[in-house]
Short mmCIF file of C-alpha atoms in Angstrom, two decimals:
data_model
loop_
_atom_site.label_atom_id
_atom_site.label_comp_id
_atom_site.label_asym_id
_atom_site.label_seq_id
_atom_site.Cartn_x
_atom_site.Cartn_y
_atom_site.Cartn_z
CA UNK A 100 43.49 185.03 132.06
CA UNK A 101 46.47 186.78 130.24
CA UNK A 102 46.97 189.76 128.34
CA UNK A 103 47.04 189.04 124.36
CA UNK A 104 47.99 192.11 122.69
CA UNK A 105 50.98 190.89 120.25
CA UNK A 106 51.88 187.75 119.44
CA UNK A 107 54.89 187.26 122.08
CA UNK A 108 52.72 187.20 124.80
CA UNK A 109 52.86 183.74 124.35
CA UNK A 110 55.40 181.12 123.89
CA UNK A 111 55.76 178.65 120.65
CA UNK A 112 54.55 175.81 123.08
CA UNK A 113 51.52 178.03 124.38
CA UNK A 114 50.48 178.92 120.56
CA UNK A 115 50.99 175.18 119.90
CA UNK A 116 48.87 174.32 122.60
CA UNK A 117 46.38 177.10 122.14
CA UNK A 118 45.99 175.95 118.60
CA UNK A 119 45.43 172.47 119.40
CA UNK A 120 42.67 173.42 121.90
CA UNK A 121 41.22 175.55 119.05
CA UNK A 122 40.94 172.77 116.67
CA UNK A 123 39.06 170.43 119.97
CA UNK A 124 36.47 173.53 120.30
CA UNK A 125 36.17 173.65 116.17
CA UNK A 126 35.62 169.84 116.21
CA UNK A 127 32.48 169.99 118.58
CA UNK A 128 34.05 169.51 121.89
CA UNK A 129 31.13 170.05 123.95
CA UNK A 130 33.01 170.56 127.65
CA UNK A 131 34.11 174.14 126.86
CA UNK A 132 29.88 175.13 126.58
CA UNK A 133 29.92 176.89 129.64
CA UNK A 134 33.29 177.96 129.82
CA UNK A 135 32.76 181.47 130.29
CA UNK A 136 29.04 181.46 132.02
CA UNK A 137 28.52 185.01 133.63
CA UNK A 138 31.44 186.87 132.28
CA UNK A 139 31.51 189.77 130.16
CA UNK A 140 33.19 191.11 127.59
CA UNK A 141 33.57 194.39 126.26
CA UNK A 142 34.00 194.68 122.67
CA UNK A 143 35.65 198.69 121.81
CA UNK A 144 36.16 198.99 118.43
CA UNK A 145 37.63 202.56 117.61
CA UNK A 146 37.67 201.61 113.76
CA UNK A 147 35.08 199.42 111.62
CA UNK A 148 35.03 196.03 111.49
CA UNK A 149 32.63 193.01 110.55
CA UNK A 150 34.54 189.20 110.56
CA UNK A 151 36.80 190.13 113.69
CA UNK A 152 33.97 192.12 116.13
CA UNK A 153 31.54 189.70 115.06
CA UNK A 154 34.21 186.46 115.36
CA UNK A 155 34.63 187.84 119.77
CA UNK A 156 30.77 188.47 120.27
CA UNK A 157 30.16 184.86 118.55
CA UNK A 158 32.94 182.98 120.44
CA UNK A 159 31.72 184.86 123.81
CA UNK A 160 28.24 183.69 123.39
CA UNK A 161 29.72 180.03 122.23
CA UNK A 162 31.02 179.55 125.59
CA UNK A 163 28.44 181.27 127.80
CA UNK A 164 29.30 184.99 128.08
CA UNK A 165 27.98 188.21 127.23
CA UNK A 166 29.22 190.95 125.31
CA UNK A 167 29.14 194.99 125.36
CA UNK A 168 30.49 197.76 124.07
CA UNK A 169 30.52 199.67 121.00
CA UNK A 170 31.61 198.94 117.28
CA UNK A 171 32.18 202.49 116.51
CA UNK A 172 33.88 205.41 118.17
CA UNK A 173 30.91 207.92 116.94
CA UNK A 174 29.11 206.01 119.05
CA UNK A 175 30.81 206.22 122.70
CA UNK A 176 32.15 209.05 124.88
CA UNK A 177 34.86 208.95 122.85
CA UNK A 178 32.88 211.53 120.43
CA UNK A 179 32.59 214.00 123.33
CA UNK A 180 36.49 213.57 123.71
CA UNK A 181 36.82 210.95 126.42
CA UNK A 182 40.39 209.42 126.37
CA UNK A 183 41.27 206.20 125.51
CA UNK A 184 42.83 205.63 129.14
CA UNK A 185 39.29 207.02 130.70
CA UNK A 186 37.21 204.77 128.54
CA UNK A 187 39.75 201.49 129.32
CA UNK A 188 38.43 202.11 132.89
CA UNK A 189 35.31 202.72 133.05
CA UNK A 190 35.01 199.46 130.45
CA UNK A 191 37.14 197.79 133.46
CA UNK A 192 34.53 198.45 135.98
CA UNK A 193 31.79 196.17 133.68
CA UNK A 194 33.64 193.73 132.16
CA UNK A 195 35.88 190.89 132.82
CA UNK A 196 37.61 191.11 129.41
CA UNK A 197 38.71 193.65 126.90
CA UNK A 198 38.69 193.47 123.15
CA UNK A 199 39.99 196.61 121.46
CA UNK A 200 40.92 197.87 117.73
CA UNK A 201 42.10 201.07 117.51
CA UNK A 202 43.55 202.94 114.45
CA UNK A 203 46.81 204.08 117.33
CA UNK A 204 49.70 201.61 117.17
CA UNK A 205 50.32 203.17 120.99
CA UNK A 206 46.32 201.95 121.55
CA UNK A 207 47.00 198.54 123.40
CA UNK A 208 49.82 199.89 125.96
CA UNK A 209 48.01 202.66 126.56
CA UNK A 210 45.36 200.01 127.38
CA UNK A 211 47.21 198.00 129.66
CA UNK A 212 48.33 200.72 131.92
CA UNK A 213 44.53 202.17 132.35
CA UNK A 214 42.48 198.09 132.71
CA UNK A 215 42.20 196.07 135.80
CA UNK A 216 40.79 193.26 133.38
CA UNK A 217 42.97 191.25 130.83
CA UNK A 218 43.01 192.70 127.20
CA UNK A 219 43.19 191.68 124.06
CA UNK A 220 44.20 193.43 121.08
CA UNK A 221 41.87 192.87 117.44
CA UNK A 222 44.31 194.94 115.81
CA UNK A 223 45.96 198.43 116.30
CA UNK A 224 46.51 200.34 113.51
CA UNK A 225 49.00 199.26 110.79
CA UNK A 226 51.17 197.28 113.62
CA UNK A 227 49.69 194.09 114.90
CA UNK A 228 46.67 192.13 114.36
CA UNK A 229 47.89 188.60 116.98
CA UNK A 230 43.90 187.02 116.72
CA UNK A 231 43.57 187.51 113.15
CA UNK A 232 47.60 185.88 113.11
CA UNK A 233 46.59 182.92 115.64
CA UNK A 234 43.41 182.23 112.77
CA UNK A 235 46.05 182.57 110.32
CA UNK A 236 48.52 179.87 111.93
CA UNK A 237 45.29 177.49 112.35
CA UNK A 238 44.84 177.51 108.76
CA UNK A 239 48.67 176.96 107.90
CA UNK A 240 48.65 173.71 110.29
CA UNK A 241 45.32 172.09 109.41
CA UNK A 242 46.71 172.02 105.63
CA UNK A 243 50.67 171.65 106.20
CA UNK A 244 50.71 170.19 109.78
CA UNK A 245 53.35 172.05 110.56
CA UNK A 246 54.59 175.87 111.33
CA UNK A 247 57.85 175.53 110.40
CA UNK A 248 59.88 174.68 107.30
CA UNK A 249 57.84 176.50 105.24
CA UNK A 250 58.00 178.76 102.20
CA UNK A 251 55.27 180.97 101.72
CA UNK A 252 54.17 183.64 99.01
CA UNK A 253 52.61 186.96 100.86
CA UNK A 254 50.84 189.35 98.03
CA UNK A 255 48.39 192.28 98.90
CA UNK A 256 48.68 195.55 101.65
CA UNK A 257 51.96 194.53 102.70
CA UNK A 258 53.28 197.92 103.77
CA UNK A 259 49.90 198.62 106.41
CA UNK A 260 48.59 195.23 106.33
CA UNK A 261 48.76 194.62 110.00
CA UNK A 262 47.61 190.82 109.40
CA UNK A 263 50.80 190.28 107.57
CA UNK A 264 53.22 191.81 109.77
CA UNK A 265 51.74 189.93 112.47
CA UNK A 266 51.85 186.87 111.00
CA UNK A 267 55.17 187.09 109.37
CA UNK A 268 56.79 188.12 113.00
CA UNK A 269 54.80 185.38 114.62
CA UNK A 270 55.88 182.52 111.61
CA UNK A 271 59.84 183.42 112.63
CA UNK A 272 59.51 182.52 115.88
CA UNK A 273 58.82 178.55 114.26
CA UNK A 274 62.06 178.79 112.61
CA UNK A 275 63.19 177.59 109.09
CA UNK A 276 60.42 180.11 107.98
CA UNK A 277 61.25 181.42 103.99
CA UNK A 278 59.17 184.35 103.10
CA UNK A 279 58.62 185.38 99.54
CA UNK A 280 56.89 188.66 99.25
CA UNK A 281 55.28 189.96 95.84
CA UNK A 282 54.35 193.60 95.37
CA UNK A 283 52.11 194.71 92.79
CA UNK A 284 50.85 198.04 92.32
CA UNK A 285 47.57 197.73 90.67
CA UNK A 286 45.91 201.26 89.48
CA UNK A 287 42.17 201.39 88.77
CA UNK A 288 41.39 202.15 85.16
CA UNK A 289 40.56 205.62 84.42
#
């Protein structure tokens, strides 16, 4: 197993091909059950989340793993002042697999130097967000059936939406890609 912390960890063919066995598993294919049987994974999330923590613990348990870990930093060593490097370790020692958001766009290199166990990235602060951008691609080919060519509207936190800049970085790499980006500032009503 590789590291997936930004999108470029894998080639076009390897998202292709990634994305086609993701569309098998979503489609009922029944051989991937046990896939993971006895390994662990642990799930540190340094900032809130709901759809992406839950997403890893239900895909880990899909395929026959375990998860652990902690889905807030008040709730870790990290409150005491325990390091990020530290806590990559000692998660090392009990896992075979890594899932961290962190609110530190340094988060995921500081990651890989500290773990002896693949790592994945579920977003680091207003940089990257690659699993939330390899959901995103899904979506784009199921409904266009293709990644490139395309000419697509992006609206919303575009300035610290780390979904978007992953995506949009990830969607050049298809070439022929046309981005149209629309800003609005919307103030609540006083």
């Amino acid at each position: 197993m590789l590291n997936f912390t930004k999108n470029t960890d894998l080639s076009v063919s390897e998202t292709l091909s990634l994305l086609r066995r993701a569309h098998s598993i979503a489609n009922h294919d029944v051989t991937v059950l046990h896939e993971l049987d006895g390994m662990q994974m642990a799930s540190l999330f340094y900032e809130p989340s709901t759809r992406t923590r839950l997403s890893f613990a239900s895909a880990m348990n899909a395929l026959g793993g375990s998860t652990i870990g902690f889905e807030s930093s008040s709730s870790a060593s990290v409150a005491k002042g325990e390091s990020l490097a530290d806590t990559i370790r000692v998660a090392s020692q009990y896992a075979d697999l890594i899932v961290l958001r962190h609110p530190d766009i340094s988060a995921p290199d500081i990651a890989l130097a500290n773990s002896s166990v693949p790592l994945i990235n579920a977003g680091n602060g207003a940089d990257l967000h690659p699993t939330q951008t390899l959901a995103d691609l899904m979506t784009i080919y199921e409904n266009k059936k293709t990644l490139s060519g395309l000419h697509l509207t992006f609206a919303g936190d575009l300035k610290y939406g780390r979904t978007v800049h992953s995506l949009v970085k990830e969607l050049l790499r298809f070439g022929n890609f046309k981005c149209q980006i629309k800003l609005e500032i919307l103030a609540a009503h006083q």
